[in-house]
mmCIF file of C-alpha atoms in Angstrom:
data_model
loop_
_atom_site.group_PDB
_atom_site.id
_atom_site.type_symbol
_atom_site.label_atom_id
_atom_site.label_comp_id
_atom_site.label_asym_id
_atom_site.label_seq_id
_atom_site.Cartn_x
_atom_site.Cartn_y
_atom_site.Cartn_z
ATOM 1 C CA UNK Z 1 -43.509 -38.026 -101.848
ATOM 2 C CA UNK Z 2 -45.495 -36.557 -105.998
ATOM 3 C CA UNK Z 3 -47.832 -35.435 -102.647
ATOM 4 C CA UNK Z 4 -45.790 -33.771 -101.337
ATOM 5 C CA UNK Z 5 -44.042 -32.088 -103.930
ATOM 6 C CA UNK Z 6 -47.126 -31.201 -104.296
ATOM 7 C CA UNK Z 7 -47.673 -29.510 -101.628
ATOM 8 C CA UNK Z 8 -44.458 -27.781 -101.191
ATOM 9 C CA UNK Z 9 -45.142 -26.367 -104.443
ATOM 10 C CA UNK Z 10 -48.330 -24.795 -102.898
ATOM 11 C CA UNK Z 11 -46.694 -23.776 -99.897
ATOM 12 C CA UNK Z 12 -44.675 -21.701 -101.789
ATOM 13 C CA UNK Z 13 -46.997 -20.245 -104.578
ATOM 14 C CA UNK Z 14 -48.593 -18.828 -101.403
ATOM 15 C CA UNK Z 15 -45.887 -17.112 -100.014
ATOM 16 C CA UNK Z 16 -45.408 -15.616 -102.974
ATOM 17 C CA UNK Z 17 -48.761 -14.528 -103.831
ATOM 18 C CA UNK Z 18 -48.496 -12.689 -100.009
ATOM 19 C CA UNK Z 19 -44.424 -11.432 -100.110
ATOM 20 C CA UNK Z 20 -43.579 -11.690 -103.411
ATOM 21 C CA UNK Z 21 -43.988 -7.649 -104.074
ATOM 22 C CA UNK Z 22 -40.559 -7.668 -101.434
ATOM 23 C CA UNK Z 23 -39.255 -9.993 -104.721
ATOM 24 C CA UNK Z 24 -39.609 -7.344 -106.967
ATOM 25 C CA UNK Z 25 -38.734 -4.507 -105.417
ATOM 26 C CA UNK Z 26 -35.242 -6.014 -105.807
ATOM 27 C CA UNK Z 27 -35.944 -7.872 -109.006
ATOM 28 C CA UNK Z 28 -38.520 -5.665 -111.397
ATOM 29 C CA UNK Z 29 -38.816 -7.908 -114.119
ATOM 30 C CA UNK Z 30 -41.057 -10.681 -111.586
ATOM 31 C CA UNK Z 31 -43.368 -8.536 -111.553
ATOM 32 C CA UNK Z 32 -44.693 -10.284 -114.810
ATOM 33 C CA UNK Z 33 -44.799 -13.191 -112.875
ATOM 34 C CA UNK Z 34 -45.851 -12.306 -109.338
ATOM 35 C CA UNK Z 35 -49.355 -10.041 -111.125
ATOM 36 C CA UNK Z 36 -50.647 -12.932 -113.117
ATOM 37 C CA UNK Z 37 -50.209 -14.235 -109.371
ATOM 38 C CA UNK Z 38 -51.542 -12.561 -106.821
ATOM 39 C CA UNK Z 39 -55.039 -12.115 -109.508
ATOM 40 C CA UNK Z 40 -54.966 -15.261 -109.437
ATOM 41 C CA UNK Z 41 -54.531 -16.251 -105.416
ATOM 42 C CA UNK Z 42 -56.961 -13.236 -105.435
ATOM 43 C CA UNK Z 43 -59.491 -14.596 -107.814
ATOM 44 C CA UNK Z 44 -59.110 -18.249 -105.812
ATOM 45 C CA UNK Z 45 -60.117 -16.744 -102.162
ATOM 46 C CA UNK Z 46 -62.792 -15.294 -103.466
ATOM 47 C CA UNK Z 47 -64.231 -17.006 -105.322
ATOM 48 C CA UNK Z 48 -64.225 -19.966 -103.735
ATOM 49 C CA UNK Z 49 -62.608 -21.719 -106.293
ATOM 50 C CA UNK Z 50 -60.057 -24.912 -105.222
ATOM 51 C CA UNK Z 51 -56.638 -24.912 -106.855
ATOM 52 C CA UNK Z 52 -55.685 -27.403 -108.667
ATOM 53 C CA UNK Z 53 -53.472 -28.384 -106.450
ATOM 54 C CA UNK Z 54 -55.084 -29.310 -104.005
ATOM 55 C CA UNK Z 55 -57.377 -32.052 -106.524
ATOM 56 C CA UNK Z 56 -53.821 -32.803 -108.098
ATOM 57 C CA UNK Z 57 -52.149 -33.627 -104.270
ATOM 58 C CA UNK Z 58 -55.414 -36.131 -103.054
ATOM 59 C CA UNK Z 59 -55.221 -37.837 -106.384
ATOM 60 C CA UNK Z 60 -51.305 -38.325 -105.876
ATOM 61 C CA UNK Z 61 -51.942 -39.368 -101.993
ATOM 62 C CA UNK Z 62 -54.857 -41.771 -103.108
ATOM 63 C CA UNK Z 63 -52.831 -43.545 -106.004
ATOM 64 C CA UNK Z 64 -49.758 -44.164 -104.002
ATOM 65 C CA UNK Z 65 -52.718 -45.421 -100.290
ATOM 66 C CA UNK Z 66 -51.714 -43.157 -98.560
ATOM 67 C CA UNK Z 67 -54.954 -42.290 -95.853
ATOM 68 C CA UNK Z 68 -53.118 -39.389 -93.584
ATOM 69 C CA UNK Z 69 -51.089 -36.947 -93.060
ATOM 70 C CA UNK Z 70 -49.191 -38.244 -90.274
ATOM 71 C CA UNK Z 71 -45.714 -39.031 -89.545
ATOM 72 C CA UNK Z 72 -44.579 -35.723 -92.181
ATOM 73 C CA UNK Z 73 -42.887 -32.884 -91.284
ATOM 74 C CA UNK Z 74 -44.725 -31.103 -94.917
ATOM 75 C CA UNK Z 75 -48.063 -33.077 -93.275
ATOM 76 C CA UNK Z 76 -47.827 -31.784 -90.043
ATOM 77 C CA UNK Z 77 -46.110 -27.584 -90.703
ATOM 78 C CA UNK Z 78 -47.207 -26.856 -94.212
ATOM 79 C CA UNK Z 79 -50.897 -28.354 -94.007
ATOM 80 C CA UNK Z 80 -52.268 -26.826 -91.473
ATOM 81 C CA UNK Z 81 -51.339 -23.513 -93.064
ATOM 82 C CA UNK Z 82 -52.669 -23.524 -95.821
ATOM 83 C CA UNK Z 83 -55.284 -25.377 -95.087
ATOM 84 C CA UNK Z 84 -56.316 -24.723 -91.473
ATOM 85 C CA UNK Z 85 -59.269 -26.235 -89.411
ATOM 86 C CA UNK Z 86 -63.172 -23.829 -89.467
ATOM 87 C CA UNK Z 87 -61.803 -22.016 -92.559
ATOM 88 C CA UNK Z 88 -65.022 -19.792 -93.381
ATOM 89 C CA UNK Z 89 -65.914 -17.932 -96.783
ATOM 90 C CA UNK Z 90 -64.862 -15.038 -94.608
ATOM 91 C CA UNK Z 91 -61.892 -15.507 -93.033
ATOM 92 C CA UNK Z 92 -61.156 -16.780 -97.827
ATOM 93 C CA UNK Z 93 -62.474 -13.542 -98.826
ATOM 94 C CA UNK Z 94 -60.350 -11.704 -96.445
ATOM 95 C CA UNK Z 95 -57.251 -13.591 -97.198
ATOM 96 C CA UNK Z 96 -57.767 -12.874 -100.964
ATOM 97 C CA UNK Z 97 -57.955 -8.778 -99.373
ATOM 98 C CA UNK Z 98 -54.539 -9.525 -97.172
ATOM 99 C CA UNK Z 99 -53.020 -10.335 -100.372
ATOM 100 C CA UNK Z 100 -54.107 -7.639 -101.855
ATOM 101 C CA UNK Z 101 -53.457 -5.075 -99.952
ATOM 102 C CA UNK Z 102 -50.093 -5.960 -98.964
ATOM 103 C CA UNK Z 103 -48.956 -5.980 -102.374
ATOM 104 C CA UNK Z 104 -50.864 -2.745 -103.296
ATOM 105 C CA UNK Z 105 -49.243 -0.936 -100.770
ATOM 106 C CA UNK Z 106 -46.166 -2.469 -101.681
ATOM 107 C CA UNK Z 107 -46.129 -1.937 -105.742
ATOM 108 C CA UNK Z 108 -47.258 2.137 -104.506
ATOM 109 C CA UNK Z 109 -43.354 1.768 -102.510
ATOM 110 C CA UNK Z 110 -41.892 0.074 -105.453
ATOM 111 C CA UNK Z 111 -44.192 2.869 -108.400
ATOM 112 C CA UNK Z 112 -42.026 6.542 -105.904
ATOM 113 C CA UNK Z 113 -39.347 4.571 -105.346
ATOM 114 C CA UNK Z 114 -38.761 3.889 -110.039
ATOM 115 C CA UNK Z 115 -40.304 8.017 -109.882
ATOM 116 C CA UNK Z 116 -37.375 9.407 -107.640
ATOM 117 C CA UNK Z 117 -34.963 7.197 -110.377
ATOM 118 C CA UNK Z 118 -36.844 8.006 -112.799
ATOM 119 C CA UNK Z 119 -36.889 12.361 -112.126
ATOM 120 C CA UNK Z 120 -33.153 12.130 -111.335
ATOM 121 C CA UNK Z 121 -32.643 10.393 -114.077
ATOM 122 C CA UNK Z 122 -33.342 13.198 -116.277
#
C-alpha cells in the first residue's frame, strides 16, 4: 500500500511538472512550486539520475514481500506510463525537452497576459 501511494505521488508529480504551468495561469503564486519542480524533472531526465521516489517505492515493495505489480490498478495503468519498456537515454532527453518547451510556451503566454493586465492598470 505504501509503495502504491509513492507511485501515485510520483505520477502526480510528473503531471505537475508537465502540465503545472496551466495551473499557474489560474493561480500565479503556484509558480514558486512549479518552476523548481520543472527544473528538478528536467534535471532528472537530462542527467539520467533516478528520482528518489523510485528506490523508495522498490524498498517498500520488497519490505512488504511483493515481487510484482500484477492485479493492481496503479501498477497496471500508471507504472507503464512512468516506466515504459524500452525507455532509452535519447527518449529521456526528448522528454526533458518537451517538458521544458511546453512550460516555456505556457509561461510565455502567462507573461504576455500579465503584461497586458499591468498595462491596463496604468
